[in-house]
Amino acid sequence: MRLRSNNLSPEMVKEIEDFSEWVLKLGEGRIPTRSVNEYDDSSWIKIPEDLLIENNDDPIQQIVETIYPDVSTRFVEPNYLKDRCILTLINDCVDSVNQAVLSRIPMASRIYANVDTVSPVSKSSIEQDLNYSMEYLNNLEVSGVPNHLLELKVGIPVMLIRNINPSKGLCNGTRLVVTGLEPMLIRATIITGCKIGSKVTIHRVVASSAPTKWEFILRRRQFPLKVCFAMTINKSLIQTLQHVGIYLPRPIFSHGQLYVAVSRITTRKGLKILIKREEYELIGYTKNVVYHEIFNSLPTS
């Protein structure tokens, strides 16, 4: 983490340094751990109380209200969407959070449907076109391939899910704000990366599934965009934010994942964590998966 301003008070500098040290300890697995029962491993850590969002019956709405307060009116502010995001574990949770925030935006929506085909380079493609219904193809979800339906509104944040034109800042992971929705193109303004403020147009592209996933290759023609009020923790790796909500409907499951999430932000005040726990889990605890052997194998200077 880097201090961004020379105008910080000594108290603010101390606060940032303390938070940075906590994040570093978390990443290196130096925060004390425990198990939650006799059958579980001892990888659970206590999250500080001031970082926690108390869980209720509707955790998604709760974290949305915390990270996106007054979103129905403030989404038009230049930095409001740029500086905040909700991070979670899997795409199903991302979609649920995105839909919850999208429903609060008081703008007309436009839904773009894709065109799915079976690639002619796949084996027996003619027969497969007959055997697989369009409904079946439309419902397939593939990593790196846009979903069948894309619902957008002017003013919302979106993320590119593939490289389009890196020289113009249109890379996988670039975030943009939608400024126009037309039948054949989407207009947007870049809000992250080295081309912030650039106005761009996005067209449909053809994305293909890996040839080994099924007995056919799915070819989908759709805009390479995803609504990004929320994103997966893994996808957030290149992001730097001012307000981060971490939604954990289940424990972290891979090395360094919690560290990636909390290190997207430089100040403690901007971080909130909501843990949806099972009955046997302790309040305020979550897993911090760290493979210590990785650090032990690093050469010492």
Short mmCIF file of C-alpha atoms in Angstrom, two decimals:
data_model
loop_
_atom_site.label_atom_id
_atom_site.label_comp_id
_atom_site.label_asym_id
_atom_site.label_seq_id
_atom_site.Cartn_x
_atom_site.Cartn_y
_atom_site.Cartn_z
CA MET A 1 0.00 0.00 0.00
CA ARG A 2 1.17 3.52 -0.78
CA LEU A 3 0.26 6.77 0.96
CA ARG A 4 -1.34 8.89 -1.74
CA SER A 5 -1.03 12.39 -0.26
CA ASN A 6 1.58 14.49 1.53
CA ASN A 7 -1.22 16.42 3.27
CA LEU A 8 -2.18 13.62 5.65
CA SER A 9 -2.19 14.37 9.36
CA PRO A 10 0.08 12.30 11.64
CA GLU A 11 -3.02 10.54 12.98
CA MET A 12 -4.14 9.57 9.47
CA VAL A 13 -0.66 8.36 8.58
CA LYS A 14 -0.59 6.21 11.72
CA GLU A 15 -4.04 4.82 10.92
CA ILE A 16 -3.01 3.87 7.39
CA GLU A 17 0.26 2.33 8.58
CA ASP A 18 -1.55 0.24 11.21
CA PHE A 19 -4.10 -0.95 8.66
CA SER A 20 -1.33 -1.79 6.18
CA GLU A 21 0.42 -3.84 8.85
CA TRP A 22 -2.80 -5.73 9.61
CA VAL A 23 -3.30 -6.47 5.91
CA LEU A 24 0.30 -7.67 5.61
CA LYS A 25 -0.06 -9.96 8.62
CA LEU A 26 -3.25 -11.36 7.15
CA GLY A 27 -1.55 -12.01 3.81
CA GLU A 28 1.40 -13.76 5.44
CA GLY A 29 -0.77 -15.80 7.80
CA ARG A 30 0.53 -14.11 10.96
CA ILE A 31 -2.88 -13.31 12.45
CA PRO A 32 -3.79 -15.83 15.21
CA THR A 33 -6.06 -18.62 13.99
CA ARG A 34 -8.35 -21.18 15.58
CA SER A 35 -10.76 -23.94 14.61
CA VAL A 36 -14.53 -23.67 14.99
CA ASN A 37 -15.06 -27.33 15.86
CA GLU A 38 -13.06 -30.49 16.39
CA TYR A 39 -13.41 -31.56 12.76
CA ASP A 40 -12.31 -28.31 11.12
CA ASP A 41 -8.82 -27.00 10.43
CA SER A 42 -7.45 -24.10 12.47
CA SER A 43 -7.52 -21.45 9.74
CA TRP A 44 -10.26 -19.19 11.13
CA ILE A 45 -9.37 -15.62 12.10
CA LYS A 46 -11.33 -12.98 14.02
CA ILE A 47 -12.28 -9.97 11.91
CA PRO A 48 -12.10 -6.69 13.88
CA GLU A 49 -15.52 -5.53 15.04
CA ASP A 50 -15.33 -2.15 13.29
CA LEU A 51 -14.95 -3.87 9.90
CA LEU A 52 -17.99 -6.13 10.29
CA ILE A 53 -21.49 -5.63 8.93
CA GLU A 54 -23.94 -7.38 11.22
CA ASN A 55 -25.72 -10.09 9.26
CA ASN A 56 -29.52 -10.07 9.04
CA ASP A 57 -32.15 -11.95 7.03
CA ASP A 58 -31.20 -10.22 3.75
CA PRO A 59 -27.40 -9.95 3.61
CA ILE A 60 -27.28 -8.85 -0.03
CA GLN A 61 -29.56 -5.87 0.53
CA GLN A 62 -27.63 -5.08 3.70
CA ILE A 63 -24.22 -4.90 2.05
CA VAL A 64 -25.67 -2.99 -0.91
CA GLU A 65 -27.06 -0.33 1.45
CA THR A 66 -23.69 -0.11 3.22
CA ILE A 67 -21.45 0.22 0.16
CA TYR A 68 -23.89 1.98 -2.17
CA PRO A 69 -25.81 4.39 0.10
CA ASP A 70 -28.37 6.51 -1.77
CA VAL A 71 -27.33 4.86 -5.04
CA SER A 72 -30.60 5.80 -6.73
CA THR A 73 -29.59 9.46 -6.65
CA ARG A 74 -25.80 9.40 -6.27
CA PHE A 75 -24.95 7.09 -9.18
CA VAL A 76 -24.65 10.19 -11.41
CA GLU A 77 -21.75 11.57 -9.32
CA PRO A 78 -18.41 11.22 -11.21
CA ASN A 79 -16.46 9.34 -8.52
CA TYR A 80 -19.29 7.56 -6.72
CA LEU A 81 -19.21 4.41 -8.88
CA LYS A 82 -15.50 4.59 -9.70
CA ASP A 83 -14.40 4.34 -6.07
CA ARG A 84 -16.54 1.47 -4.74
CA CYS A 85 -17.36 -2.17 -5.35
CA ILE A 86 -18.63 -5.27 -3.57
CA LEU A 87 -16.33 -8.29 -3.78
CA THR A 88 -17.50 -11.86 -3.33
CA LEU A 89 -16.48 -15.43 -4.08
CA ILE A 90 -18.39 -16.79 -7.06
CA ASN A 91 -20.22 -15.48 -10.11
CA ASP A 92 -23.67 -16.51 -8.84
CA CYS A 93 -23.23 -14.19 -5.86
CA VAL A 94 -21.86 -11.45 -8.12
CA ASP A 95 -24.95 -11.68 -10.32
CA SER A 96 -27.29 -11.51 -7.31
CA VAL A 97 -25.58 -8.42 -5.92
CA ASN A 98 -25.44 -6.73 -9.33
CA GLN A 99 -29.15 -7.31 -9.86
CA ALA A 100 -29.96 -5.95 -6.40
CA VAL A 101 -28.14 -2.68 -7.12
CA LEU A 102 -29.32 -2.45 -10.73
CA SER A 103 -32.93 -2.58 -9.57
CA ARG A 104 -32.34 0.60 -7.55
CA ILE A 105 -31.16 2.67 -10.52
CA PRO A 106 -34.12 4.80 -11.73
CA MET A 107 -33.32 4.51 -15.43
CA ALA A 108 -34.90 2.52 -18.24
CA SER A 109 -33.15 -0.77 -18.90
CA ARG A 110 -32.23 -2.31 -22.22
CA ILE A 111 -31.75 -6.04 -22.58
CA TYR A 112 -29.36 -7.36 -25.20
CA ALA A 113 -29.71 -11.00 -26.26
CA ASN A 114 -26.88 -12.96 -27.79
CA VAL A 115 -26.71 -15.20 -30.83
CA ASP A 116 -25.50 -18.74 -30.07
CA THR A 117 -24.23 -21.23 -32.61
CA VAL A 118 -22.19 -24.40 -32.61
CA SER A 119 -18.84 -23.73 -34.20
CA PRO A 120 -18.45 -25.30 -37.66
CA VAL A 121 -14.96 -26.44 -36.72
CA SER A 122 -16.35 -28.81 -34.09
CA LYS A 123 -16.99 -32.43 -34.93
CA SER A 124 -20.40 -33.39 -36.29
CA SER A 125 -21.51 -29.75 -35.95
CA ILE A 126 -24.46 -30.21 -38.28
CA GLU A 127 -25.88 -33.03 -36.17
CA GLN A 128 -25.15 -31.15 -32.95
CA ASP A 129 -27.05 -28.11 -34.16
CA LEU A 130 -30.06 -30.38 -34.38
CA ASN A 131 -29.46 -32.14 -31.07
CA TYR A 132 -28.96 -29.05 -28.90
CA SER A 133 -31.86 -26.65 -28.63
CA MET A 134 -31.32 -22.90 -28.71
CA GLU A 135 -32.73 -22.70 -25.18
CA TYR A 136 -30.08 -25.13 -23.98
CA LEU A 137 -27.28 -23.16 -25.66
CA ASN A 138 -28.58 -19.85 -24.33
CA ASN A 139 -28.54 -21.15 -20.74
CA LEU A 140 -24.91 -22.23 -20.86
CA GLU A 141 -22.56 -20.09 -18.75
CA VAL A 142 -18.88 -20.19 -19.64
CA SER A 143 -15.95 -18.38 -18.04
CA GLY A 144 -14.79 -15.57 -20.30
CA VAL A 145 -17.92 -15.79 -22.45
CA PRO A 146 -20.74 -13.22 -21.95
CA ASN A 147 -24.06 -14.47 -20.64
CA HIS A 148 -27.04 -14.91 -22.94
CA LEU A 149 -28.87 -11.82 -21.68
CA LEU A 150 -27.20 -8.52 -20.76
CA GLU A 151 -29.38 -5.97 -18.95
CA LEU A 152 -27.92 -2.46 -18.91
CA LYS A 153 -28.93 1.05 -17.90
CA VAL A 154 -27.32 4.38 -18.72
CA GLY A 155 -25.11 5.45 -15.82
CA ILE A 156 -24.20 2.02 -14.44
CA PRO A 157 -20.67 0.56 -14.17
CA VAL A 158 -19.65 -2.31 -16.43
CA MET A 159 -16.47 -4.32 -16.86
CA LEU A 160 -14.84 -5.65 -20.00
CA ILE A 161 -14.40 -9.41 -19.80
CA ARG A 162 -11.89 -9.69 -22.64
CA ASN A 163 -9.19 -7.64 -24.32
CA ILE A 164 -10.60 -5.44 -27.09
CA ASN A 165 -7.99 -2.76 -27.79
CA PRO A 166 -5.29 -2.44 -25.10
CA SER A 167 -3.75 0.63 -26.75
CA LYS A 168 -7.03 2.45 -26.10
CA GLY A 169 -7.36 1.12 -22.57
CA LEU A 170 -9.94 -1.53 -23.49
CA CYS A 171 -8.50 -4.50 -21.62
CA ASN A 172 -9.93 -7.43 -19.72
CA GLY A 173 -10.90 -5.97 -16.33
CA THR A 174 -11.28 -2.35 -17.44
CA ARG A 175 -14.26 -0.68 -15.78
CA LEU A 176 -16.47 1.80 -17.61
CA VAL A 177 -19.69 3.75 -17.07
CA VAL A 178 -22.42 3.32 -19.68
CA THR A 179 -23.35 6.58 -21.41
CA GLY A 180 -25.48 5.33 -24.30
CA LEU A 181 -27.41 2.22 -25.30
CA GLU A 182 -28.01 1.70 -29.01
CA PRO A 183 -29.18 -1.39 -30.89
CA MET A 184 -25.77 -2.27 -32.35
CA LEU A 185 -23.33 -0.58 -29.96
CA ILE A 186 -22.83 0.63 -26.42
CA ARG A 187 -21.24 3.96 -25.57
CA ALA A 188 -19.21 4.25 -22.39
CA THR A 189 -16.55 6.23 -20.54
CA ILE A 190 -13.49 4.50 -19.05
CA ILE A 191 -13.17 4.97 -15.27
CA THR A 192 -10.07 2.86 -14.50
CA GLY A 193 -6.60 2.35 -15.92
CA CYS A 194 -4.43 4.74 -17.92
CA LYS A 195 -7.24 6.01 -20.17
CA ILE A 196 -9.63 7.36 -17.54
CA GLY A 197 -12.15 9.70 -19.11
CA SER A 198 -11.81 8.31 -22.63
CA LYS A 199 -15.12 7.89 -24.45
CA VAL A 200 -15.39 4.59 -26.30
CA THR A 201 -17.86 2.46 -28.22
CA ILE A 202 -18.25 -1.26 -27.60
CA HIS A 203 -19.52 -3.63 -30.30
CA ARG A 204 -20.58 -7.25 -30.13
CA VAL A 205 -17.82 -9.82 -30.49
CA VAL A 206 -17.81 -13.57 -30.97
CA ALA A 207 -16.48 -15.53 -28.00
CA SER A 208 -15.91 -19.28 -28.03
CA SER A 209 -15.86 -21.93 -25.34
CA ALA A 210 -12.83 -24.14 -24.87
CA PRO A 211 -12.94 -27.08 -27.30
CA THR A 212 -12.58 -29.60 -24.47
CA LYS A 213 -15.54 -28.42 -22.34
CA TRP A 214 -18.23 -30.15 -24.39
CA GLU A 215 -18.39 -32.25 -27.52
CA PHE A 216 -18.93 -29.01 -29.40
CA ILE A 217 -17.55 -25.48 -29.42
CA LEU A 218 -20.07 -22.84 -28.41
CA ARG A 219 -19.81 -19.57 -30.32
CA ARG A 220 -21.63 -16.65 -28.71
CA ARG A 221 -22.02 -13.20 -30.26
CA GLN A 222 -22.59 -10.67 -27.49
CA PHE A 223 -21.19 -7.47 -25.98
CA PRO A 224 -18.11 -8.44 -23.89
CA LEU A 225 -19.41 -6.66 -20.81
CA LYS A 226 -20.61 -7.51 -17.32
CA VAL A 227 -22.39 -5.25 -14.85
CA CYS A 228 -19.90 -4.55 -12.05
CA PHE A 229 -21.44 -3.09 -8.96
CA ALA A 230 -19.91 -6.34 -7.71
CA MET A 231 -17.18 -8.65 -8.97
CA THR A 232 -15.38 -11.79 -7.85
CA ILE A 233 -12.40 -11.37 -5.55
CA ASN A 234 -10.15 -12.93 -8.18
CA LYS A 235 -11.35 -10.44 -10.81
CA SER A 236 -10.62 -7.51 -8.47
CA LEU A 237 -6.88 -8.11 -8.49
CA ILE A 238 -6.10 -5.07 -10.70
CA GLN A 239 -8.55 -2.72 -8.96
CA THR A 240 -7.82 0.04 -6.42
CA LEU A 241 -10.88 1.32 -4.57
CA GLN A 242 -11.95 3.68 -1.79
CA HIS A 243 -15.00 1.75 -0.55
CA VAL A 244 -14.99 -2.05 -0.53
CA GLY A 245 -17.59 -4.44 0.76
CA ILE A 246 -16.57 -8.09 1.05
CA TYR A 247 -19.54 -10.46 0.98
CA LEU A 248 -18.70 -13.95 2.24
CA PRO A 249 -21.73 -16.25 1.92
CA ARG A 250 -19.30 -19.07 2.64
CA PRO A 251 -15.67 -19.21 3.78
CA ILE A 252 -12.71 -18.32 1.58
CA PHE A 253 -11.48 -21.42 -0.25
CA SER A 254 -8.13 -20.59 -1.90
CA HIS A 255 -4.71 -19.31 -0.87
CA GLY A 256 -4.41 -15.55 -0.46
CA GLN A 257 -7.99 -14.84 -1.49
CA LEU A 258 -8.90 -12.84 1.62
CA TYR A 259 -5.68 -10.84 1.32
CA VAL A 260 -6.50 -9.93 -2.29
CA ALA A 261 -9.90 -8.65 -1.19
CA VAL A 262 -8.79 -6.50 1.75
CA SER A 263 -5.76 -5.10 -0.08
CA ARG A 264 -7.91 -3.45 -2.76
CA ILE A 265 -8.25 -0.53 -0.36
CA THR A 266 -5.79 1.67 1.53
CA THR A 267 -7.89 2.90 4.46
CA ARG A 268 -9.62 0.97 7.20
CA LYS A 269 -12.70 3.23 7.13
CA GLY A 270 -13.50 2.21 3.57
CA LEU A 271 -13.62 -1.55 4.27
CA LYS A 272 -16.67 -3.50 5.42
CA ILE A 273 -17.08 -7.28 5.61
CA LEU A 274 -20.31 -9.26 5.80
CA ILE A 275 -19.96 -12.90 6.86
CA LYS A 276 -22.97 -15.15 6.33
CA ARG A 277 -22.26 -17.89 8.85
CA GLU A 278 -23.58 -21.34 9.57
CA GLU A 279 -24.91 -22.18 13.03
CA TYR A 280 -21.69 -23.92 14.05
CA GLU A 281 -19.47 -21.01 12.99
CA LEU A 282 -18.34 -18.33 15.43
CA ILE A 283 -19.61 -14.78 15.02
CA GLY A 284 -17.07 -12.52 13.33
CA TYR A 285 -14.77 -15.35 12.21
CA THR A 286 -13.87 -16.37 8.68
CA LYS A 287 -11.26 -18.56 7.05
CA ASN A 288 -7.92 -17.13 5.96
CA VAL A 289 -6.31 -19.74 3.72
CA VAL A 290 -2.53 -19.24 3.63
CA TYR A 291 -0.04 -21.85 2.44
CA HIS A 292 2.92 -21.08 4.68
CA GLU A 293 5.19 -23.35 2.68
CA ILE A 294 5.07 -20.79 -0.14
CA PHE A 295 6.69 -18.18 2.12
CA ASN A 296 9.08 -20.72 3.65
CA SER A 297 10.42 -21.60 0.19
CA LEU A 298 11.26 -17.99 -0.69
CA PRO A 299 15.01 -17.17 -0.66
CA THR A 300 16.14 -14.90 2.17
CA SER A 301 18.21 -11.82 1.38
#
